Amino acid sequence: EAQVTQNPRYLITVTGKKLTVTCSQNMNHEYMSWYRQDPGLGLRQIYYSMNVEVTDKGDVPEGYKVSRKEKRNFPLILESPSPNQTSLYFCASISYRDLDYNEQFFGPGTRLTVL
Amino acid sequence: QKEVEQDPGPLSVPEGAIVSLNCTYSNSAFQYFMWYRQYSRKGPELLMYTYSSGNKEDGRFTAQVDKSSKYISLFIRDSQPSDSATYLCAIRSTGFQKLVFGTGTRLLVSP
């Protein structure tokens, strides 16, 4: 089954304690992305990756890091989490049918609370 | 001004009603228009994908794009309780992979 998996699904942590949210896709997609979703603000892109070892900032990258050492994995790292990073996080993997069409497949989400 | 505006709702309708969900956008460079559906505690999933202006129909769903007004719509006919979800519009420009999302409209269809 084609899917994007994220772990953990729920996490409560404290300010300053480093954490990693993992993301993995089994569709051999080159393009992957991380979003956060907040009430009234919608989905905002944090970072994206166009291929292995190629990453770039999205709209809200501050306080986050990513890496792309393998095609299937795209972890999100919070080196020193703060309460304003409390949010619902989604990883997405993009399929290209042709230059005009792409579809983003989203993971199930990770609800993070930073105390 | 936000690039994409969407009424957050909630929009409550009885089963069988016709639902109209809408977004407006500001950038005329946007060429690709999508609707995603997000159930509670789930990730968004692609529902409809359209290029440029016009209508696209898929079963009970019709996506409509009016580029002259920078206005996109999703119509749901014969709405069902299973349609209760948050609907997000998403738009992108030619040559760019980044999607700009609306904030989502929460739809509640009561039996």
mmCIF file of C-alpha atoms in Angstrom:
data_model
loop_
_atom_site.group_PDB
_atom_site.id
_atom_site.type_symbol
_atom_site.label_atom_id
_atom_site.label_comp_id
_atom_site.label_asym_id
_atom_site.label_seq_id
_atom_site.Cartn_x
_atom_site.Cartn_y
_atom_site.Cartn_z
ATOM 1 C CA GLU A 1 0.000 0.000 0.000
ATOM 2 C CA ALA A 2 1.319 3.425 -1.011
ATOM 3 C CA GLN A 3 1.652 5.556 2.066
ATOM 4 C CA VAL A 4 3.446 8.224 4.047
ATOM 5 C CA THR A 5 4.129 7.351 7.665
ATOM 6 C CA GLN A 6 5.024 9.659 10.511
ATOM 7 C CA ASN A 7 6.191 8.949 14.017
ATOM 8 C CA PRO A 8 5.308 9.704 16.683
ATOM 9 C CA ARG A 9 1.649 10.573 16.132
ATOM 10 C CA TYR A 10 1.421 12.413 19.433
ATOM 11 C CA LEU A 11 4.182 14.003 21.476
ATOM 12 C CA ILE A 12 4.234 16.145 24.584
ATOM 13 C CA THR A 13 7.608 17.567 25.465
ATOM 14 C CA VAL A 14 9.221 20.429 27.346
ATOM 15 C CA THR A 15 10.944 23.542 26.125
ATOM 16 C CA GLY A 16 14.491 22.954 24.950
ATOM 17 C CA LYS A 17 14.417 19.176 24.692
ATOM 18 C CA LYS A 18 15.554 18.164 21.229
ATOM 19 C CA LEU A 19 13.170 15.991 19.260
ATOM 20 C CA THR A 20 12.854 14.380 15.853
ATOM 21 C CA VAL A 21 9.705 13.555 13.950
ATOM 22 C CA THR A 22 10.306 10.881 11.359
ATOM 23 C CA CYS A 23 8.668 10.692 7.931
ATOM 24 C CA SER A 24 8.925 7.863 5.470
ATOM 25 C CA GLN A 25 7.332 7.210 2.067
ATOM 26 C CA ASN A 26 7.248 4.019 0.043
ATOM 27 C CA MET A 27 6.347 5.544 -3.336
ATOM 28 C CA ASN A 28 9.876 6.408 -4.522
ATOM 29 C CA HIS A 29 8.971 10.103 -4.738
ATOM 30 C CA GLU A 30 11.748 12.628 -5.088
ATOM 31 C CA TYR A 31 9.932 15.629 -3.640
ATOM 32 C CA MET A 32 8.956 15.704 0.041
ATOM 33 C CA SER A 33 7.757 18.491 2.274
ATOM 34 C CA TRP A 34 6.912 19.365 5.868
ATOM 35 C CA TYR A 35 3.947 21.515 6.896
ATOM 36 C CA ARG A 36 2.514 22.767 10.115
ATOM 37 C CA GLN A 37 -1.198 23.354 10.511
ATOM 38 C CA ASP A 38 -2.539 25.923 12.954
ATOM 39 C CA PRO A 39 -6.097 27.197 13.461
ATOM 40 C CA GLY A 40 -6.801 30.232 11.315
ATOM 41 C CA LEU A 41 -3.467 29.929 9.525
ATOM 42 C CA GLY A 42 -3.952 26.773 7.531
ATOM 43 C CA LEU A 43 -1.104 24.665 6.219
ATOM 44 C CA ARG A 44 2.245 26.408 6.044
ATOM 45 C CA GLN A 45 5.322 24.891 4.492
ATOM 46 C CA ILE A 46 8.330 24.520 6.801
ATOM 47 C CA TYR A 47 10.933 22.858 4.577
ATOM 48 C CA TYR A 48 10.959 20.873 1.384
ATOM 49 C CA SER A 49 13.343 18.561 -0.393
ATOM 50 C CA MET A 50 13.582 18.006 -4.127
ATOM 51 C CA ASN A 51 15.868 15.002 -3.833
ATOM 52 C CA VAL A 52 18.496 13.347 -1.659
ATOM 53 C CA GLU A 53 20.782 15.957 -0.076
ATOM 54 C CA VAL A 54 18.719 18.798 -1.618
ATOM 55 C CA THR A 55 16.611 20.757 0.863
ATOM 56 C CA ASP A 56 15.316 24.309 1.046
ATOM 57 C CA LYS A 57 13.356 26.565 3.346
ATOM 58 C CA GLY A 58 9.642 27.015 3.068
ATOM 59 C CA ASP A 59 7.601 29.819 4.587
ATOM 60 C CA VAL A 60 8.212 29.150 8.283
ATOM 61 C CA PRO A 61 11.613 27.441 8.701
ATOM 62 C CA GLU A 62 12.756 29.152 11.894
ATOM 63 C CA GLY A 63 13.453 26.700 14.691
ATOM 64 C CA TYR A 64 13.443 23.639 12.448
ATOM 65 C CA LYS A 65 15.994 21.515 10.638
ATOM 66 C CA VAL A 66 15.625 18.724 8.123
ATOM 67 C CA SER A 67 17.838 16.187 6.425
ATOM 68 C CA ARG A 68 17.430 13.980 3.376
ATOM 69 C CA LYS A 69 20.052 11.275 3.382
ATOM 70 C CA GLU A 70 17.796 8.661 1.793
ATOM 71 C CA LYS A 71 15.060 9.103 -0.746
ATOM 72 C CA ARG A 72 12.356 7.542 1.411
ATOM 73 C CA ASN A 73 13.065 9.422 4.670
ATOM 74 C CA PHE A 74 12.710 13.088 5.530
ATOM 75 C CA PRO A 75 12.957 13.721 9.291
ATOM 76 C CA LEU A 76 12.025 17.017 10.924
ATOM 77 C CA ILE A 77 14.280 18.106 13.772
ATOM 78 C CA LEU A 78 13.500 20.599 16.496
ATOM 79 C CA GLU A 79 16.815 21.324 18.196
ATOM 80 C CA SER A 80 15.340 23.440 20.987
ATOM 81 C CA PRO A 81 11.537 23.327 20.882
ATOM 82 C CA SER A 82 9.539 26.272 22.166
ATOM 83 C CA PRO A 83 5.826 26.579 23.021
ATOM 84 C CA ASN A 84 5.121 28.450 19.762
ATOM 85 C CA GLN A 85 6.026 25.249 17.928
ATOM 86 C CA THR A 86 3.026 23.518 19.430
ATOM 87 C CA SER A 87 1.140 22.508 16.318
ATOM 88 C CA LEU A 88 -0.065 19.717 14.045
ATOM 89 C CA TYR A 89 2.685 18.643 11.668
ATOM 90 C CA PHE A 90 2.262 16.923 8.319
ATOM 91 C CA CYS A 91 4.807 15.336 6.065
ATOM 92 C CA ALA A 92 3.945 15.124 2.370
ATOM 93 C CA SER A 93 5.368 13.288 -0.598
ATOM 94 C CA ILE A 94 4.689 14.444 -4.147
ATOM 95 C CA SER A 95 3.876 12.372 -7.192
ATOM 96 C CA TYR A 96 4.371 13.834 -10.668
ATOM 97 C CA ARG A 97 2.239 12.369 -13.408
ATOM 98 C CA ASP A 98 3.554 14.984 -15.828
ATOM 99 C CA LEU A 99 4.855 18.551 -15.687
ATOM 100 C CA ASP A 100 1.361 19.903 -15.147
ATOM 101 C CA TYR A 101 0.083 17.502 -12.591
ATOM 102 C CA ASN A 102 1.312 16.705 -9.152
ATOM 103 C CA GLU A 103 -0.405 15.253 -6.135
ATOM 104 C CA GLN A 104 0.743 15.622 -2.581
ATOM 105 C CA PHE A 105 0.265 12.567 -0.384
ATOM 106 C CA PHE A 106 0.071 13.530 3.245
ATOM 107 C CA GLY A 107 1.026 11.532 6.288
ATOM 108 C CA PRO A 108 -1.412 11.092 9.182
ATOM 109 C CA GLY A 109 0.023 14.011 11.161
ATOM 110 C CA THR A 110 1.972 14.477 14.378
ATOM 111 C CA ARG A 111 0.386 16.496 17.141
ATOM 112 C CA LEU A 112 3.163 18.185 19.094
ATOM 113 C CA THR A 113 2.724 20.011 22.380
ATOM 114 C CA VAL A 114 5.662 21.918 23.836
ATOM 115 C CA LEU A 115 5.232 22.899 27.487
ATOM 116 C CA GLN B 1 -3.518 40.379 2.062
ATOM 117 C CA LYS B 2 -3.345 36.597 2.123
ATOM 118 C CA GLU B 3 -2.633 34.893 -1.173
ATOM 119 C CA VAL B 4 -5.624 32.608 -0.687
ATOM 120 C CA GLU B 5 -8.735 33.431 1.342
ATOM 121 C CA GLN B 6 -11.224 30.838 2.507
ATOM 122 C CA ASP B 7 -14.137 31.110 4.917
ATOM 123 C CA PRO B 8 -13.418 28.815 7.886
ATOM 124 C CA GLY B 9 -17.055 27.978 8.537
ATOM 125 C CA PRO B 10 -18.364 25.795 10.002
ATOM 126 C CA LEU B 11 -20.945 25.268 7.290
ATOM 127 C CA SER B 12 -23.843 23.129 8.478
ATOM 128 C CA VAL B 13 -26.254 21.578 5.978
ATOM 129 C CA PRO B 14 -28.838 18.789 6.024
ATOM 130 C CA GLU B 15 -28.210 15.559 4.181
ATOM 131 C CA GLY B 16 -29.019 15.857 0.483
ATOM 132 C CA ALA B 17 -28.265 19.580 0.247
ATOM 133 C CA ILE B 18 -26.062 21.127 -2.403
ATOM 134 C CA VAL B 19 -22.919 22.535 -0.836
ATOM 135 C CA SER B 20 -20.853 25.379 -2.229
ATOM 136 C CA LEU B 21 -17.334 25.957 -0.922
ATOM 137 C CA ASN B 22 -15.261 28.857 -2.153
ATOM 138 C CA CYS B 23 -11.824 30.443 -2.202
ATOM 139 C CA THR B 24 -10.487 33.673 -3.593
ATOM 140 C CA TYR B 25 -6.884 34.287 -4.536
ATOM 141 C CA SER B 26 -4.809 37.326 -5.342
ATOM 142 C CA ASN B 27 -2.006 36.184 -7.667
ATOM 143 C CA SER B 28 -2.962 35.938 -11.325
ATOM 144 C CA ALA B 29 0.052 33.652 -11.931
ATOM 145 C CA PHE B 30 -1.740 30.774 -10.240
ATOM 146 C CA GLN B 31 -2.669 28.172 -12.834
ATOM 147 C CA TYR B 32 -3.374 24.955 -10.958
ATOM 148 C CA PHE B 33 -6.218 24.626 -8.523
ATOM 149 C CA MET B 34 -6.884 21.812 -6.118
ATOM 150 C CA TRP B 35 -9.316 20.822 -3.424
ATOM 151 C CA TYR B 36 -8.178 18.642 -0.553
ATOM 152 C CA ARG B 37 -10.467 16.956 1.957
ATOM 153 C CA GLN B 38 -9.300 16.446 5.521
ATOM 154 C CA TYR B 39 -11.152 14.234 7.956
ATOM 155 C CA SER B 40 -10.654 14.747 11.656
ATOM 156 C CA ARG B 41 -7.315 13.358 12.884
ATOM 157 C CA LYS B 42 -6.208 12.586 9.322
ATOM 158 C CA GLY B 43 -3.954 14.152 6.721
ATOM 159 C CA PRO B 44 -5.449 15.990 3.740
ATOM 160 C CA GLU B 45 -6.201 13.952 0.633
ATOM 161 C CA LEU B 46 -6.563 15.225 -2.905
ATOM 162 C CA LEU B 47 -10.163 15.479 -4.045
ATOM 163 C CA MET B 48 -10.123 17.521 -7.254
ATOM 164 C CA TYR B 49 -7.417 18.967 -9.535
ATOM 165 C CA THR B 50 -8.069 21.496 -12.294
ATOM 166 C CA TYR B 51 -5.977 23.513 -14.702
ATOM 167 C CA SER B 52 -6.868 27.117 -15.457
ATOM 168 C CA SER B 53 -10.481 28.216 -15.920
ATOM 169 C CA GLY B 54 -13.509 26.007 -16.344
ATOM 170 C CA ASN B 55 -15.391 23.205 -14.679
ATOM 171 C CA LYS B 56 -14.428 19.679 -13.783
ATOM 172 C CA GLU B 57 -16.874 17.082 -12.566
ATOM 173 C CA ASP B 58 -16.221 13.867 -10.658
ATOM 174 C CA GLY B 59 -19.287 12.081 -9.373
ATOM 175 C CA ARG B 60 -21.064 14.323 -6.883
ATOM 176 C CA PHE B 61 -18.222 16.847 -6.911
ATOM 177 C CA THR B 62 -17.718 19.739 -9.327
ATOM 178 C CA ALA B 63 -14.730 22.071 -9.214
ATOM 179 C CA GLN B 64 -15.105 25.454 -10.874
ATOM 180 C CA VAL B 65 -12.431 28.042 -11.596
ATOM 181 C CA ASP B 66 -13.089 31.635 -12.664
ATOM 182 C CA LYS B 67 -9.715 33.200 -13.347
ATOM 183 C CA SER B 68 -11.177 36.561 -14.295
ATOM 184 C CA SER B 69 -12.587 36.881 -10.783
ATOM 185 C CA LYS B 70 -9.789 34.897 -9.109
ATOM 186 C CA TYR B 71 -12.454 32.707 -7.579
ATOM 187 C CA ILE B 72 -12.623 28.930 -7.224
ATOM 188 C CA SER B 73 -15.495 26.792 -6.019
ATOM 189 C CA LEU B 74 -16.256 23.237 -5.055
ATOM 190 C CA PHE B 75 -19.840 22.040 -5.326
ATOM 191 C CA ILE B 76 -21.056 18.892 -3.623
ATOM 192 C CA ARG B 77 -24.398 17.500 -4.792
ATOM 193 C CA ASP B 78 -26.574 15.245 -2.647
ATOM 194 C CA SER B 79 -24.331 15.808 0.349
ATOM 195 C CA GLN B 80 -23.878 12.906 2.756
ATOM 196 C CA PRO B 81 -22.873 12.753 6.434
ATOM 197 C CA SER B 82 -19.660 11.104 5.238
ATOM 198 C CA ASP B 83 -18.814 14.379 3.468
ATOM 199 C CA SER B 84 -18.391 16.029 6.870
ATOM 200 C CA ALA B 85 -14.778 17.157 6.854
ATOM 201 C CA THR B 86 -12.599 20.199 6.363
ATOM 202 C CA TYR B 87 -12.107 21.213 2.735
ATOM 203 C CA LEU B 88 -8.947 23.052 1.786
ATOM 204 C CA CYS B 89 -8.320 24.811 -1.476
ATOM 205 C CA ALA B 90 -4.737 24.765 -2.734
ATOM 206 C CA ILE B 91 -3.202 26.684 -5.590
ATOM 207 C CA ARG B 92 0.141 26.753 -7.332
ATOM 208 C CA SER B 93 1.909 28.591 -10.111
ATOM 209 C CA THR B 94 3.358 27.118 -13.288
ATOM 210 C CA GLY B 95 6.866 25.825 -12.751
ATOM 211 C CA PHE B 96 6.609 25.887 -8.977
ATOM 212 C CA GLN B 97 5.847 22.892 -6.809
ATOM 213 C CA LYS B 98 4.916 24.850 -3.734
ATOM 214 C CA LEU B 99 1.237 24.828 -2.890
ATOM 215 C CA VAL B 100 -0.477 27.760 -1.223
ATOM 216 C CA PHE B 101 -3.320 26.512 0.941
ATOM 217 C CA GLY B 102 -6.467 28.178 2.135
ATOM 218 C CA THR B 103 -7.251 27.871 5.825
ATOM 219 C CA GLY B 104 -9.981 25.311 5.163
ATOM 220 C CA THR B 105 -13.763 25.293 5.527
ATOM 221 C CA ARG B 106 -15.280 22.880 8.001
ATOM 222 C CA LEU B 107 -18.405 21.201 6.597
ATOM 223 C CA LEU B 108 -20.976 19.412 8.755
ATOM 224 C CA VAL B 109 -23.679 17.365 7.015
ATOM 225 C CA SER B 110 -26.399 16.249 9.393
ATOM 226 C CA PRO B 111 -28.540 13.138 8.756
#
